[in-house]
């Protein structure tokens, strides 16, 4: 992969809580492997861990946490799309192995969170940036998951009570749950792996 595709995000690296693997030079194979592994872990957590909390949309937490770590370790633009590729490959491997996958809503948030973060992390003020980006991406990802899951409910696909009746029973509770779960997952990911202020800002502030 060319450096132009995965260019270094200096501001994101400055807020990471863990030592970044990425430097200012070309993308190294170890960085790509780390991103693919983070996507694979997100897929494994999403599809294999069953907490059965009864909270629609809550599985996004399993996707956001390792993806956020991937961005902290390899703070490069486009890293989320690479992680989505790792998640997709792992999910397909689980499916081929006969593993019962999580629902279509969970798969949607799993595959969209990384690319949405790629977009969201291009905007935002220094310091606030990862927090706003993760909140926005988490909410947007789960909003899309809600739409996809709702469509399958209406079509009577995916288990449970389907059709208009099933959708009517499901959506009043799910719409708020999906929104809150997306925001909470984004906040957890940002708090776990990123500082609120960049280290550069802390150093310059202390020097005054």
mmCIF file of C-alpha atoms in Angstrom, residues 57-141:
data_model
loop_
_atom_site.group_PDB
_atom_site.id
_atom_site.type_symbol
_atom_site.label_atom_id
_atom_site.label_comp_id
_atom_site.label_asym_id
_atom_site.label_seq_id
_atom_site.Cartn_x
_atom_site.Cartn_y
_atom_site.Cartn_z
ATOM 1 C CA UNK A 57 -27.681 -2.398 18.972
ATOM 2 C CA UNK A 58 -25.347 -3.043 21.920
ATOM 3 C CA UNK A 59 -23.027 -5.322 19.935
ATOM 4 C CA UNK A 60 -21.377 -2.247 18.391
ATOM 5 C CA UNK A 61 -19.233 -2.024 21.528
ATOM 6 C CA UNK A 62 -17.429 -5.178 20.416
ATOM 7 C CA UNK A 63 -16.601 -3.556 17.088
ATOM 8 C CA UNK A 64 -15.606 -0.089 18.273
ATOM 9 C CA UNK A 65 -13.208 -1.068 21.071
ATOM 10 C CA UNK A 66 -10.635 -3.020 18.979
ATOM 11 C CA UNK A 67 -11.067 -0.671 16.025
ATOM 12 C CA UNK A 68 -10.286 2.295 18.287
ATOM 13 C CA UNK A 69 -7.152 0.484 19.471
ATOM 14 C CA UNK A 70 -6.188 -0.084 15.842
ATOM 15 C CA UNK A 71 -6.383 3.654 15.184
ATOM 16 C CA UNK A 72 -4.323 4.356 18.321
ATOM 17 C CA UNK A 73 -1.598 1.903 17.282
ATOM 18 C CA UNK A 74 -1.640 2.842 13.589
ATOM 19 C CA UNK A 75 -2.937 6.433 13.352
ATOM 20 C CA UNK A 76 -3.147 6.626 9.584
ATOM 21 C CA UNK A 77 -5.852 7.978 7.305
ATOM 22 C CA UNK A 78 -7.771 5.066 5.827
ATOM 23 C CA UNK A 79 -6.858 2.696 8.673
ATOM 24 C CA UNK A 80 -10.529 2.034 9.373
ATOM 25 C CA UNK A 81 -11.121 0.706 5.879
ATOM 26 C CA UNK A 82 -8.223 -1.722 6.248
ATOM 27 C CA UNK A 83 -9.665 -2.912 9.563
ATOM 28 C CA UNK A 84 -13.051 -3.369 7.898
ATOM 29 C CA UNK A 85 -11.326 -5.600 5.364
ATOM 30 C CA UNK A 86 -9.861 -7.707 8.173
ATOM 31 C CA UNK A 87 -13.285 -7.915 9.820
ATOM 32 C CA UNK A 88 -14.956 -8.965 6.575
ATOM 33 C CA UNK A 89 -12.361 -11.663 5.864
ATOM 34 C CA UNK A 90 -12.686 -13.055 9.390
ATOM 35 C CA UNK A 91 -16.473 -13.022 9.262
ATOM 36 C CA UNK A 92 -16.442 -14.911 5.960
ATOM 37 C CA UNK A 93 -14.011 -17.449 7.445
ATOM 38 C CA UNK A 94 -16.318 -17.968 10.441
ATOM 39 C CA UNK A 95 -19.298 -18.401 8.124
ATOM 40 C CA UNK A 96 -17.456 -20.950 5.983
ATOM 41 C CA UNK A 97 -16.505 -22.804 9.172
ATOM 42 C CA UNK A 98 -20.179 -23.095 10.075
ATOM 43 C CA UNK A 99 -20.128 -20.660 12.989
ATOM 44 C CA UNK A 100 -23.472 -19.043 13.775
ATOM 45 C CA UNK A 101 -22.916 -15.351 13.119
ATOM 46 C CA UNK A 102 -24.551 -12.478 14.928
ATOM 47 C CA UNK A 103 -27.445 -10.664 13.285
ATOM 48 C CA UNK A 104 -27.427 -8.470 10.211
ATOM 49 C CA UNK A 105 -27.511 -5.309 12.330
ATOM 50 C CA UNK A 106 -24.362 -6.337 14.143
ATOM 51 C CA UNK A 107 -22.633 -7.153 10.846
ATOM 52 C CA UNK A 108 -23.583 -3.743 9.493
ATOM 53 C CA UNK A 109 -22.063 -1.828 12.394
ATOM 54 C CA UNK A 110 -19.009 -4.104 12.357
ATOM 55 C CA UNK A 111 -18.206 -3.374 8.720
ATOM 56 C CA UNK A 112 -19.184 0.312 8.620
ATOM 57 C CA UNK A 113 -17.617 1.644 11.829
ATOM 58 C CA UNK A 114 -14.048 1.702 10.492
ATOM 59 C CA UNK A 115 -14.810 3.486 7.190
ATOM 60 C CA UNK A 116 -17.102 5.944 8.984
ATOM 61 C CA UNK A 117 -14.274 6.745 11.392
ATOM 62 C CA UNK A 118 -11.988 7.367 8.419
ATOM 63 C CA UNK A 119 -14.425 10.057 7.328
ATOM 64 C CA UNK A 120 -15.206 11.469 10.789
ATOM 65 C CA UNK A 121 -11.557 11.770 11.826
ATOM 66 C CA UNK A 122 -10.877 14.196 8.974
ATOM 67 C CA UNK A 123 -12.824 16.879 10.855
ATOM 68 C CA UNK A 124 -12.927 18.198 14.397
ATOM 69 C CA UNK A 125 -10.864 20.470 16.589
ATOM 70 C CA UNK A 126 -7.573 19.398 18.083
ATOM 71 C CA UNK A 127 -8.108 17.561 21.367
ATOM 72 C CA UNK A 128 -11.860 17.147 20.863
ATOM 73 C CA UNK A 129 -11.275 15.454 17.536
ATOM 74 C CA UNK A 130 -11.166 11.755 18.444
ATOM 75 C CA UNK A 131 -14.059 12.122 20.867
ATOM 76 C CA UNK A 132 -16.339 13.893 18.416
ATOM 77 C CA UNK A 133 -15.316 11.540 15.611
ATOM 78 C CA UNK A 134 -15.975 8.387 17.620
ATOM 79 C CA UNK A 135 -19.315 9.684 18.878
ATOM 80 C CA UNK A 136 -20.394 10.633 15.361
ATOM 81 C CA UNK A 137 -19.157 7.406 13.769
ATOM 82 C CA UNK A 138 -20.700 5.225 16.483
ATOM 83 C CA UNK A 139 -24.053 6.957 16.140
ATOM 84 C CA UNK A 140 -23.992 6.867 12.326
ATOM 85 C CA UNK A 141 -22.908 3.221 12.211
#
